[in-house]
Coordinates of C-alpha atoms in Angstrom, one line a residue:
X6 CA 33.0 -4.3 18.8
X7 CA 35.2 -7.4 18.4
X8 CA 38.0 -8.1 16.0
X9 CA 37.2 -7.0 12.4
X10 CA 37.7 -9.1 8.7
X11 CA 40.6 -12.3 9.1
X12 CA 43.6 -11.2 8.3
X13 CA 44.2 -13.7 5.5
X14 CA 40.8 -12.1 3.5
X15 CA 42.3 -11.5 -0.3
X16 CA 39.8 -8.8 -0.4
X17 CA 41.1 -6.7 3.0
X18 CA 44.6 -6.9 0.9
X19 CA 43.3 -5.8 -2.1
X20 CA 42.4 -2.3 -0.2
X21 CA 45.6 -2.4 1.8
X22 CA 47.2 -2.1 -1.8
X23 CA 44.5 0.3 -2.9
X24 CA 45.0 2.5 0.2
X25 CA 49.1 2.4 0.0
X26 CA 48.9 2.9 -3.7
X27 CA 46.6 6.1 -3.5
X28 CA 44.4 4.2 -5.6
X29 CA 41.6 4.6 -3.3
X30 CA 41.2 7.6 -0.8
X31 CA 38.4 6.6 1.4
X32 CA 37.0 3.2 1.3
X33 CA 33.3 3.1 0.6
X34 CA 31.5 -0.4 0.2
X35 CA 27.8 -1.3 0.5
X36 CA 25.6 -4.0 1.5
X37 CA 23.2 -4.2 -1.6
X38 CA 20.3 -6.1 -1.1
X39 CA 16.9 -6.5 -3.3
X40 CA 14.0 -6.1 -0.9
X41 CA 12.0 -9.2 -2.0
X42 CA 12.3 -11.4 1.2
X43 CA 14.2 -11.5 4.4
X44 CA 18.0 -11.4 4.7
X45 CA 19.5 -15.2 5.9
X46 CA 22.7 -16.1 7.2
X47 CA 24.1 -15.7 3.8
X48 CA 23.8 -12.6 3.9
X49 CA 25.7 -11.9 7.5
X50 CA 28.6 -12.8 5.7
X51 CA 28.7 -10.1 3.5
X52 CA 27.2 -7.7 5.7
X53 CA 29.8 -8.5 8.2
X54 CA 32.4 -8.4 5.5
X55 CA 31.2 -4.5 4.0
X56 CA 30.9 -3.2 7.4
X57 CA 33.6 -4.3 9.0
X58 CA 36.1 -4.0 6.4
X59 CA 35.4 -0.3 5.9
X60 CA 35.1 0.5 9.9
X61 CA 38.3 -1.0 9.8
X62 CA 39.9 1.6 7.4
X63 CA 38.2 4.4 8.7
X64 CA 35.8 3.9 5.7
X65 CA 32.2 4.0 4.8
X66 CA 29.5 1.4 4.1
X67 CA 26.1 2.6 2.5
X68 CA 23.1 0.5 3.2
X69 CA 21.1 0.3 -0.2
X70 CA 18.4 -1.3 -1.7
X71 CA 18.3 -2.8 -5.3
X72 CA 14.7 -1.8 -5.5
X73 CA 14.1 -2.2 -9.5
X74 CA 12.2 -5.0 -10.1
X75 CA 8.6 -3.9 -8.2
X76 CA 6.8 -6.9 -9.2
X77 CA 8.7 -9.0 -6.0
X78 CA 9.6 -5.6 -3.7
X79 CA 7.7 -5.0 -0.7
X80 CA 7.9 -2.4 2.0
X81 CA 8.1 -4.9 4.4
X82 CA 11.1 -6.1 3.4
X83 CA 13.5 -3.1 3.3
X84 CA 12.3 -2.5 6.9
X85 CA 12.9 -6.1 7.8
X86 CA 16.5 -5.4 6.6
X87 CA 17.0 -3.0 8.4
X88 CA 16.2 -4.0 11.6
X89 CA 18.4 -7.1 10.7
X90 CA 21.4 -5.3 9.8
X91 CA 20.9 -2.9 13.2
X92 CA 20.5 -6.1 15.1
X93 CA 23.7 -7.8 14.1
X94 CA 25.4 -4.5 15.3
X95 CA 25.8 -2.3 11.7
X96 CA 25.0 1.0 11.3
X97 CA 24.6 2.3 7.8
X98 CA 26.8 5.9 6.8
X99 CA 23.9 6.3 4.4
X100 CA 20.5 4.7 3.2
X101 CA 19.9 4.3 -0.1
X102 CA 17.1 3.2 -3.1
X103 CA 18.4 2.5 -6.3
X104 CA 15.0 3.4 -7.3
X105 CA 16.4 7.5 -6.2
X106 CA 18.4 7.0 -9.4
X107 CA 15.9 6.1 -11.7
X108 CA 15.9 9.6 -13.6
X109 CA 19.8 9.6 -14.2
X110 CA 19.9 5.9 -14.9
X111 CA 17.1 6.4 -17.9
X112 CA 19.1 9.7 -18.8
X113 CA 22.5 7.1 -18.8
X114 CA 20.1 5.0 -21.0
X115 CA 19.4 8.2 -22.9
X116 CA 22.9 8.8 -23.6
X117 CA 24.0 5.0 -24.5
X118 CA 21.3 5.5 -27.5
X119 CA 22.8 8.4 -28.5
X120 CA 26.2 6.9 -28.6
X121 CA 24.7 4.8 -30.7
X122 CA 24.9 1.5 -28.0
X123 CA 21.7 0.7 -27.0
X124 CA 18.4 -0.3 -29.1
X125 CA 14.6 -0.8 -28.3
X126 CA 14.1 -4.0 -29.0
X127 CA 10.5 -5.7 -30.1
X128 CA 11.4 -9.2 -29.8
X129 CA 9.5 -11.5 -26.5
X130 CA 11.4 -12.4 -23.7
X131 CA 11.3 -16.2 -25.2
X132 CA 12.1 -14.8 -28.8
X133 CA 15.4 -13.1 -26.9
X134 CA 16.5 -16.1 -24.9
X135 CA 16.0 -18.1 -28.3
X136 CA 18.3 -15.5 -30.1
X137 CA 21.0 -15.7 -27.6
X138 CA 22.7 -18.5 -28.5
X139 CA 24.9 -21.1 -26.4
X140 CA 28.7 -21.5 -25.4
X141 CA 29.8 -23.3 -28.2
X142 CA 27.1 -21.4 -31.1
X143 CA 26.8 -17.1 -31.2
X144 CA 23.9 -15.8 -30.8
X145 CA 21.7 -14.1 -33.8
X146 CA 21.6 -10.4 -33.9
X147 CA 17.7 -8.7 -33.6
X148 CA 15.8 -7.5 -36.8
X149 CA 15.7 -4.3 -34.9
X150 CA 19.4 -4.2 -33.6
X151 CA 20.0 -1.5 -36.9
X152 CA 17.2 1.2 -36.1
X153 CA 18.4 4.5 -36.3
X154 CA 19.2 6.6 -32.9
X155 CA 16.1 8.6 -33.5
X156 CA 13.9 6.0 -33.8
X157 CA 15.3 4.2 -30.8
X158 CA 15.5 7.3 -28.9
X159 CA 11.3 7.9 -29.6
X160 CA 10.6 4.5 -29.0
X161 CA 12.6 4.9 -25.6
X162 CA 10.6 8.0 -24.5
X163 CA 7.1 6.2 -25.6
X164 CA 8.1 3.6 -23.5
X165 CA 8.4 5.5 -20.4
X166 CA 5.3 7.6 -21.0
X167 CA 3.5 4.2 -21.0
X168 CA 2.2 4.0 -24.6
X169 CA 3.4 -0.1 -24.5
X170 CA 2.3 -3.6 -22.6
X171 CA 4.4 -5.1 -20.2
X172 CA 6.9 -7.3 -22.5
X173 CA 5.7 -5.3 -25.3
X174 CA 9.2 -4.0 -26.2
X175 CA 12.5 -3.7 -24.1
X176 CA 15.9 -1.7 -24.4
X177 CA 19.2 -3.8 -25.0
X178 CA 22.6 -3.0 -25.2
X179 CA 24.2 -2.9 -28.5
X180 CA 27.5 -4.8 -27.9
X181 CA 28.6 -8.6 -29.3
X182 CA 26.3 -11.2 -30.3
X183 CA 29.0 -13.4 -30.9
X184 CA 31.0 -13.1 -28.0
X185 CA 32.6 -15.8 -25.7
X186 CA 30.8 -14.5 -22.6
X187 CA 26.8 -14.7 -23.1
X188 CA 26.3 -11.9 -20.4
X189 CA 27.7 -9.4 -23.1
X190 CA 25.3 -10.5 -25.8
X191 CA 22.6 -7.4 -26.0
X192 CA 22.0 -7.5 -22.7
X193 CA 18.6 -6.0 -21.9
X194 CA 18.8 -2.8 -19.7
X195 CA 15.3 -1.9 -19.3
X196 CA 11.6 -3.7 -19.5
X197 CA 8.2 -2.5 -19.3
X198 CA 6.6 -3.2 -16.2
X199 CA 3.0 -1.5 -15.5
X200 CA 3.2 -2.2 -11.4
X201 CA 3.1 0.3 -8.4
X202 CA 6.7 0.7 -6.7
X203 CA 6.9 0.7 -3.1
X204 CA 9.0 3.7 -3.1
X205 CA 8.0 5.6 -6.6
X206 CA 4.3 4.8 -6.6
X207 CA 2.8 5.1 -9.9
X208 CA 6.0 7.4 -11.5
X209 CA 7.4 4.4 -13.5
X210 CA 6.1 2.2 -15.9
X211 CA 10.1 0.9 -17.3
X212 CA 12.9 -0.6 -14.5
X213 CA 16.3 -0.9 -15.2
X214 CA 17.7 -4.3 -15.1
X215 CA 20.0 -5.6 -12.1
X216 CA 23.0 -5.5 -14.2
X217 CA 22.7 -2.0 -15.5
X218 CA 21.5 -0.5 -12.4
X219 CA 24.1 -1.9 -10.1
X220 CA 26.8 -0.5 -11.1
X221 CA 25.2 2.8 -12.1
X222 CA 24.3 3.2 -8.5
X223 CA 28.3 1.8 -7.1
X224 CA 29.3 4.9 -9.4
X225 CA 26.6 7.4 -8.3
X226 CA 27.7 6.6 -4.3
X227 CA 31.3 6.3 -5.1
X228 CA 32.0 2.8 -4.4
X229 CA 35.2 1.8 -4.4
X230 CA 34.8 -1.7 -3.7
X231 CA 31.8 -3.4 -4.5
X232 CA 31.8 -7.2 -3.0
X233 CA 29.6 -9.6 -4.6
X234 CA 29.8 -13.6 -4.5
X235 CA 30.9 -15.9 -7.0
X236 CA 28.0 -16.1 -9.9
X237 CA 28.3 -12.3 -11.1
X238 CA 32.1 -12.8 -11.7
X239 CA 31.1 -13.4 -15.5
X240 CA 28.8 -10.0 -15.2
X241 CA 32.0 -7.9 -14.5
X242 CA 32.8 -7.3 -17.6
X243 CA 29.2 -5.9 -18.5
X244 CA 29.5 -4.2 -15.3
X245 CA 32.4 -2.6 -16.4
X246 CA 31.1 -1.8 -19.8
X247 CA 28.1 0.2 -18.2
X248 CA 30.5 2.4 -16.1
X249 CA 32.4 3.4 -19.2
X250 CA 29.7 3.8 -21.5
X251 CA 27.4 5.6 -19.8
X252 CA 31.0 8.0 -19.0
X253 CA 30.6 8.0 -15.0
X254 CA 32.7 10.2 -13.2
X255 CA 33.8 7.5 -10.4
X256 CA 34.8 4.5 -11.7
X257 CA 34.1 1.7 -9.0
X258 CA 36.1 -1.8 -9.1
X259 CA 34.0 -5.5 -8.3
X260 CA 35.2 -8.3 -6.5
X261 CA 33.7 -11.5 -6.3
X262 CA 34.1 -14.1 -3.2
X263 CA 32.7 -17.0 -2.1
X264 CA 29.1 -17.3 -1.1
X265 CA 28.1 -19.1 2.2
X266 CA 26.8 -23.0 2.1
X267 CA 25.7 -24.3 4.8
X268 CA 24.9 -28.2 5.4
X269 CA 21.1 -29.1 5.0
X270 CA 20.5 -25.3 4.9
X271 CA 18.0 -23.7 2.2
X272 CA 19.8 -20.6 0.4
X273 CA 17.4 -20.0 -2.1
X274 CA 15.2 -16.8 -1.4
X275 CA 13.1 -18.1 -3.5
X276 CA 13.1 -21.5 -1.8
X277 CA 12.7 -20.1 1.2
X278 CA 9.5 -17.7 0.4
X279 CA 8.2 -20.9 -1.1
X280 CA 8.6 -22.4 2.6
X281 CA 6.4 -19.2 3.4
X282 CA 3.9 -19.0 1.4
X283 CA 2.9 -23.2 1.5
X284 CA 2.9 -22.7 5.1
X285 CA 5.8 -25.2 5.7
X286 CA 7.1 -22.8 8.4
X287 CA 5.4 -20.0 10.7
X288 CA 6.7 -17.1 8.9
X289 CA 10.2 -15.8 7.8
X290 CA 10.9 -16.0 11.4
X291 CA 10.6 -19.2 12.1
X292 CA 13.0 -20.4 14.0
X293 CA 13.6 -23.5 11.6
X294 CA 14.3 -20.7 9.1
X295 CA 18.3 -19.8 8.2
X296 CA 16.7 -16.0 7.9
X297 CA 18.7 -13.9 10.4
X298 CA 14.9 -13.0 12.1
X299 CA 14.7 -16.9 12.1
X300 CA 18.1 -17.3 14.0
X301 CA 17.0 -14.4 16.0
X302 CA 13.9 -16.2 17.3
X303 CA 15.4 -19.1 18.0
X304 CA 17.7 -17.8 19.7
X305 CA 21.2 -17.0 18.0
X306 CA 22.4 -13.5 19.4
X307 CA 24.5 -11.3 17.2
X308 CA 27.7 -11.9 18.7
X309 CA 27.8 -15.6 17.7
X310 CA 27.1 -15.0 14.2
X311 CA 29.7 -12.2 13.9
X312 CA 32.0 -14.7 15.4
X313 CA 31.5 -17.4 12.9
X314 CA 31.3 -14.8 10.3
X315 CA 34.8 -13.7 10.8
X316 CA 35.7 -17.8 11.5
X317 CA 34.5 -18.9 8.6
X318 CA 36.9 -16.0 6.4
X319 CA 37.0 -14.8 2.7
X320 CA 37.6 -17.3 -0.1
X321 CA 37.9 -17.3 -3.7
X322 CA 36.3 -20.6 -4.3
X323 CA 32.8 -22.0 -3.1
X324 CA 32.4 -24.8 -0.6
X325 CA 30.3 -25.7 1.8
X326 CA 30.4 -25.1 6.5
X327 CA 29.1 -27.4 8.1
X328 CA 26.4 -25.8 10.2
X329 CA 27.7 -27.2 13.6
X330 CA 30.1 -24.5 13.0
X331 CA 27.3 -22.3 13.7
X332 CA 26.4 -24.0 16.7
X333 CA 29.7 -23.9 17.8
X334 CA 29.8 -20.6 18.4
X335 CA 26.4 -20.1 20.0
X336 CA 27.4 -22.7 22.7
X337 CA 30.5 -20.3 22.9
X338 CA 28.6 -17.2 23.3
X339 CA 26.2 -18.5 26.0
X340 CA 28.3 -21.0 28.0
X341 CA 29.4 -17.7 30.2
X342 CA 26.4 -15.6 30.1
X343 CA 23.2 -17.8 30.4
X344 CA 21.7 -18.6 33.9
X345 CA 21.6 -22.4 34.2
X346 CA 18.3 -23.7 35.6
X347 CA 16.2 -26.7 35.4
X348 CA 13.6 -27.8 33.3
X349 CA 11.5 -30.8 33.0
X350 CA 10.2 -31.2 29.4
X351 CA 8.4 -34.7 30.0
X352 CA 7.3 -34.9 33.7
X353 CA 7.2 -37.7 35.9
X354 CA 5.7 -36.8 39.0
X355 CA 7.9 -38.3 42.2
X356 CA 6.1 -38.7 45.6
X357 CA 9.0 -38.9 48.1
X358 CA 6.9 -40.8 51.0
X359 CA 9.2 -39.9 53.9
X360 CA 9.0 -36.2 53.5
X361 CA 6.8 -34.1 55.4
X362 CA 3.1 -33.3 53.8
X363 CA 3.2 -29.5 53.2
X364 CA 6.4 -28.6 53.9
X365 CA 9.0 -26.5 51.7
X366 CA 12.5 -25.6 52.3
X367 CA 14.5 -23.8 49.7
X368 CA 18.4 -25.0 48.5
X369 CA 20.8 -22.6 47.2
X370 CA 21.9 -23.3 43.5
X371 CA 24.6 -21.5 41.7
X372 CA 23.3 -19.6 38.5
X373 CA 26.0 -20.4 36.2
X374 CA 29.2 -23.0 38.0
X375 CA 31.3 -21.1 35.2
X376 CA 30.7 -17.7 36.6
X377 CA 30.5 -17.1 39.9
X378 CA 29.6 -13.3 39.0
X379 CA 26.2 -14.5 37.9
X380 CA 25.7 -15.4 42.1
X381 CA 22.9 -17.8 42.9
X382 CA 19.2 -19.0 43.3
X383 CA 17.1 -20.0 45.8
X384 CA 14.7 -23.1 44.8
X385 CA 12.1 -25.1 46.5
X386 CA 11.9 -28.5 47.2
X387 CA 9.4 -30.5 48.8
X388 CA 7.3 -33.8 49.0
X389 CA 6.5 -34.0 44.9
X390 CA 8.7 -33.1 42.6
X391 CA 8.8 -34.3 38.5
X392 CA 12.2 -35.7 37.0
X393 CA 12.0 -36.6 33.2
X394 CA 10.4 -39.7 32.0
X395 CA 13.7 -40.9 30.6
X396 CA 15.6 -40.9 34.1
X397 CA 13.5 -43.6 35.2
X398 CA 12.7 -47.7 33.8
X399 CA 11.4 -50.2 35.2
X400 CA 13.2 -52.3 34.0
X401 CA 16.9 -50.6 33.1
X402 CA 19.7 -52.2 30.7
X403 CA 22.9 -52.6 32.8
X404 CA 24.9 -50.0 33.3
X405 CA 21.8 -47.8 33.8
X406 CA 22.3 -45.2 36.7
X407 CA 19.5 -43.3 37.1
X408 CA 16.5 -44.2 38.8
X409 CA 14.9 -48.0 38.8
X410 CA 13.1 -49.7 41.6
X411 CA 15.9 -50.4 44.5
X412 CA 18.3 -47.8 43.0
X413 CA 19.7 -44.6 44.8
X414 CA 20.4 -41.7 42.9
X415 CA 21.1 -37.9 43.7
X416 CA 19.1 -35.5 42.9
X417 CA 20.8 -32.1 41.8
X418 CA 21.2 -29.5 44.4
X419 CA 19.3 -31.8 46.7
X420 CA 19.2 -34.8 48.6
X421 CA 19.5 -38.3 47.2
X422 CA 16.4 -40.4 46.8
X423 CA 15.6 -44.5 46.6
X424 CA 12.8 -45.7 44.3
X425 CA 10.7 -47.8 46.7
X426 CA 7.0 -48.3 44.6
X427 CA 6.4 -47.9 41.0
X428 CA 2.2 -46.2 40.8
X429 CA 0.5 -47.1 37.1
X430 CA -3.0 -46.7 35.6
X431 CA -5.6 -49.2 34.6
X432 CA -3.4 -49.6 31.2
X433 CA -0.3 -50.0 32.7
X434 CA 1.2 -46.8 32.0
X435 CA 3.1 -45.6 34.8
X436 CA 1.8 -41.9 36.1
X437 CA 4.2 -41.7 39.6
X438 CA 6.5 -43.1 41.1
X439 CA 6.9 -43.3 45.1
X440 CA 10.6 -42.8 46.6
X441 CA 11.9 -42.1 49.9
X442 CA 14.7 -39.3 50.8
X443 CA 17.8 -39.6 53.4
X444 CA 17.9 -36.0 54.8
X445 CA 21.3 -36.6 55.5
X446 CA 22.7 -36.5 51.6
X447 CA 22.0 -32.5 51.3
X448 CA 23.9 -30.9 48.6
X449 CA 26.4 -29.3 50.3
X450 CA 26.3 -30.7 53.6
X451 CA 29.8 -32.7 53.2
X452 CA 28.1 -35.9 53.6
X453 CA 30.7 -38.7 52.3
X454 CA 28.6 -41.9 54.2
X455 CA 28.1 -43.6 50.4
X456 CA 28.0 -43.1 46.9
X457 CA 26.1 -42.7 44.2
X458 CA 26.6 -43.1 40.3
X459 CA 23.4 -41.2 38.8
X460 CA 22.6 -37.1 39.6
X461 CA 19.1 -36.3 37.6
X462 CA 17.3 -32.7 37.6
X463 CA 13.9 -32.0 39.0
X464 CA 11.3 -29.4 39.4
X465 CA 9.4 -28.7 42.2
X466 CA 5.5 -29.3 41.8
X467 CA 3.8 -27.0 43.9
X468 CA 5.7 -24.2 42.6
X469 CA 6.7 -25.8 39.0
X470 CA 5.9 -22.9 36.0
X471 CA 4.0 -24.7 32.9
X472 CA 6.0 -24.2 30.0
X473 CA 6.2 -25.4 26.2
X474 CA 9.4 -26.3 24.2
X475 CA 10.1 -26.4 21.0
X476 CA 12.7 -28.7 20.2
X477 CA 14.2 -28.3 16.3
X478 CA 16.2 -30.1 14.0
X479 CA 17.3 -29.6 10.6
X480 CA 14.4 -28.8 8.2
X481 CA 15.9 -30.3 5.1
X482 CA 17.1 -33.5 5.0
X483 CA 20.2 -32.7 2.3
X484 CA 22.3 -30.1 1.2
X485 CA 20.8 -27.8 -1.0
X486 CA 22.8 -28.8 -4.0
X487 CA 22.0 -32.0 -3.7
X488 CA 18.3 -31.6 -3.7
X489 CA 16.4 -33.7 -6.7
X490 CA 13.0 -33.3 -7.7
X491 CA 10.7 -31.4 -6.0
X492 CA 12.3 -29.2 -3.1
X493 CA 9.3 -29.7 -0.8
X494 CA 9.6 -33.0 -0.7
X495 CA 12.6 -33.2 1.0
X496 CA 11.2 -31.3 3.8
X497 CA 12.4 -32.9 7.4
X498 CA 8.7 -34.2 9.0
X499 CA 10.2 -34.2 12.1
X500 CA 11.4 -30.8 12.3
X501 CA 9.8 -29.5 15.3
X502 CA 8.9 -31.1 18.1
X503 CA 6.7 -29.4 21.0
X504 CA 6.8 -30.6 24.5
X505 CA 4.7 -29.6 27.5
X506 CA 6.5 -29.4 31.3
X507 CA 7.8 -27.3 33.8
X508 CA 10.4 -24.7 34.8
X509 CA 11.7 -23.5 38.2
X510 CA 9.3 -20.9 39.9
X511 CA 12.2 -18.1 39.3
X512 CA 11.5 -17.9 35.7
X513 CA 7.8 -17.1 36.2
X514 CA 9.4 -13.5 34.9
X515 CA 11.4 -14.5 32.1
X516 CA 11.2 -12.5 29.3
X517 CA 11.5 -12.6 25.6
X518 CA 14.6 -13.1 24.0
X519 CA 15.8 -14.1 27.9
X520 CA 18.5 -16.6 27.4
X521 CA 19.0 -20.2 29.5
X522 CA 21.1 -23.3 29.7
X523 CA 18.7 -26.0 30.8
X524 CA 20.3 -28.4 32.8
X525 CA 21.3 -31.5 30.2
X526 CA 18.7 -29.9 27.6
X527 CA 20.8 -27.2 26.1
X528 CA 20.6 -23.7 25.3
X529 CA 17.1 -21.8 25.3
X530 CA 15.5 -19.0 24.3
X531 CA 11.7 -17.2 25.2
X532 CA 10.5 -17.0 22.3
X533 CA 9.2 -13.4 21.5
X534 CA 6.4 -14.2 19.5
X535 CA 4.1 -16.8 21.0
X536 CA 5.1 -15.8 24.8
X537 CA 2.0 -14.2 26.7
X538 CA 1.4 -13.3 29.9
X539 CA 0.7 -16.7 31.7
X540 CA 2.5 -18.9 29.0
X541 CA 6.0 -19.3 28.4
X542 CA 7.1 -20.4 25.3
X543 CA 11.0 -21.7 25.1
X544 CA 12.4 -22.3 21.8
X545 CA 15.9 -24.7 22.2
X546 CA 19.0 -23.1 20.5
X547 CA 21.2 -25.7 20.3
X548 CA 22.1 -28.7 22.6
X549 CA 24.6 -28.9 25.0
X550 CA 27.0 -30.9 23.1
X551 CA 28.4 -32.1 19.7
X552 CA 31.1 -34.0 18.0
X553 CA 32.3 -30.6 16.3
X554 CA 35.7 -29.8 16.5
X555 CA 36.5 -26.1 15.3
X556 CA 39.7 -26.7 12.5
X557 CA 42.9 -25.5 13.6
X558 CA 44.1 -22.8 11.6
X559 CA 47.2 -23.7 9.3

């Protein structure tokens, strides 16, 4: 695989340090994600950042699931994540369930009561959040904050025997109701939830919360760096309060970086399920989606995102990539290993007048003019061919050079071609358009009698494939951060556009996930979902070009 982390990451010096100190041994990390929707290019930043950070030190990285809140878990998510990390080119040292745990993390619960630092509390979730207080004001300490260890410690074994409702009662931490940081004001560690788990079944009726599993489960795996971003910076020193009061063996360290923004790019999982579920999009996978199975769809291969992964680096402070970034480095991936070929996405048809009726010779094209390796095609050509609507007026602005009645232009790989007779129907659309050829102008042939200013692409009719494309643009219309009022309704209208045309007769075999630059179009991919036999489905990538300039590097 290519280059691992940037060398400027504060993090990969932090276990440089760690490793030269004999702090550390072995570096383990993880990529930790909750299984209530579909990884998104978010998260290929950190998985590219836990993977290749520890491959890099001869290391581990455990893929594990933060499975403890069953009410939003599905099973089809942890095996979507899967098959997303795999894809991007991880493997995982070992899979894990924080939901394996849940019998030492209630004993660790067990133990916190007995130490006298945790309480079951019989206040409402509302009644908590009320009690908490705010950054100037402390918060107010529970009626029941002062039960005695044996009555918290019965009240903690009812609970899990399932004797209470869901919200009923709840176990908090027992630490400062007054203190500066409201993360370390009784926290709750466990809540009563009466739903099936997708990997326990039935077994549980009480979850751990988030911040009391986590890093119970860095310290069970021996973690020795566990990378988070930027908003659980002021739940390190809870997490750290866990790890020593619930007296785990391995103590595991957090460090917090930067989470990835990207321009008009939803973040949210929750935002982006919301997309799901009011049928804004076709799926997770949509290819308007930022999900990596989105990406993947469209077209994006692995390579490209690992490449803007590593570009992008490892900060300390938020801020937001401009997603031609992205696109960058899918033109960079492609440029040398997709066939170029020609599509037509609106047809024209062209009857070239002096050419013989039935005939068909077949010109040579190269596949790709950037690398020879990829060899050539063979293509047909013949009396009708279609060109895109747009490389024809009637009646051009100057300095128009492609086709207009009286005007000569080349056509690619071919021969050049006059319009002579413009063909329209009793509305005054035009349908076809009548030309004439000079079989002396072949592609190739050295001819140098005249020249001409416009070159358009083509497709052959008799042998043209039918084909749909999906052309995308952005689907919101802001940056998230900047969204007001309801999020749906600044959904782009004109995200997708489908067109119907035609593809050369040599990619009557394309298959899914098959990979083309379409002459002047851009990048494509067969999509893998809607392609059947006898319809070929091409979702664009990105175009050809774009204004981005990748930043120089100080």
């Amino acid at each position: 695989m290519e280059n691992k982390v940037a060398t400027s990451s504060f993090i990969r010096n932090i276990v440089i340090e760690d490793l030269e100190s004999g702090k550390v041994k072995e570096v383990v990390t993880r990529f930790p994600p909750e299984p209530n929707g579909y990884l998104h290019i978010g998260h290929a930043k950190a998985i590219c950042l836990n993977f290749e950070l520890a491959d890099e030190f001869s290391g581990r990285t455990h893929l594990r699931f933060d499975d403890t809140n069953p009410v939003k878990e599905d099973k089809e998510y942890v095996e979507a994540i899967k098959e997303d990390v795999k894809w991007l080119g991880f493997e995982w040292d070992e899979l894990c369930f924080a939901s394996n745990y849940f019998e030492e993390m209630y004993q660790r619960a067990v133990l916190l009561i007995k130490k006298g630092k945790a309480y079951v509390d019989d206040l409402s979730a509302e009644e908590i959040r009320k009690t908490r207080g705010t950054l100037t004001e402390p918060g107010v300490e529970s009626p029941y904050r002062n039960r005695s260890v044996e009555e918290n410690l019965d009240l903690f074994e009812r609970m899990r025997k399932g004797e209470f409702k869901d919200g009923e009662k709840v176990l908090r931490a027992k630490i400062d109701m007054a203190s500066p940081n409201l993360n370390m004001r009784d926290p709750v560690l466990y809540r009563i939830s009466h739903t099936p788990h997708h990997n326990t079944g039935d077994k549980w009726c009480i979850y751990p919360m988030y911040d009391f599993a986590h890093p119970l489960e860095d310290a069970i795996e021996g973690v020795t760096h566990s990378l988070c971003s930027l908003e659980f910076e002021d739940h390190r020193p809870l997490y750290d309060w866990v790890v020593r009061e619930c007296e785990m063996e391995h103590v595991p360290r957090q460090y917090e970086f930067a989470r990835l923004n990207l321009t008009n790019t939803v973040m949210s999982k929750r935002k982006l399920k919301l997309l799901v579920d009011e049928k804004v999009v076709d799926g997770w996978d949509d290819p308007r989606m930022p999900t990596i199975a989105g990406l993947r769809r469209r077209g994006y291969t692995p390579e490209s995102i690992r490449a803007f992964c590593r570009e992008i680096g490892v900060a300390r402070s938020n801020s937001t990539v401009d997603a031609k970034m992205l696109e960058h480095f899918i033109r960079e991936d492609l440029k040398l290993k997709a066939p170029r070929t020609m599509a037509i996405l609106r047809p024209l048809k062209v009857v070239i007048t002096n050419y013989p009726e039935g005939q068909v010779e077949w010109l040579e094209a190269e596949n790709n003019a950037e690398n020879e390796a990829m060899g050539t095609r063979q293509i047909p050509f013949s009396r009708e061919i279609y060109i895109e609507q747009d490389d024809f007026m009637e009646n051009p602005p100057s300095k128009y050079y492609r086709l207009f009645p009286g005007n000569e232009v080349r056509l690619k790989h071919a021969y050049f071609i006059k319009c002579n007779e413009v063909i329209k129907d009793e509305a005054g659309n035009i349908v076809e358009i009548h030309c004439t050829y000079d079989p002396e102008t072949k592609s190739g042939s050295g001819f140098t009698g005249r020249k001409v200013k416009g070159t358009i692409h083509w497709v052959e009719a008799s042998h043209a494939i039918p084909a749909e494309f999906r052309l995308y643009e952005p689907l919101i219309l802001d940056d998230e951060d900047k969204l007001e009022g309801s999020f749906l309704d600044h959904i782009n209208p004109n995200s997708l556009e489908v067109l119907h045309g035609f593809v050369e007769p040599n990619m009557k075999d394309a298959k899914p996930q098959d990979k083309f630059q379409f002459f002047r179009h851009g990048y494509f991919n067969v999509d893998p979902k809607d392609t059947a036999p006898g319809k070929l489905v091409f979702n664009r990538i990105v175009s050809l070009k774009s204004s981005f300039v990748l930043p120089k590097k100080d």
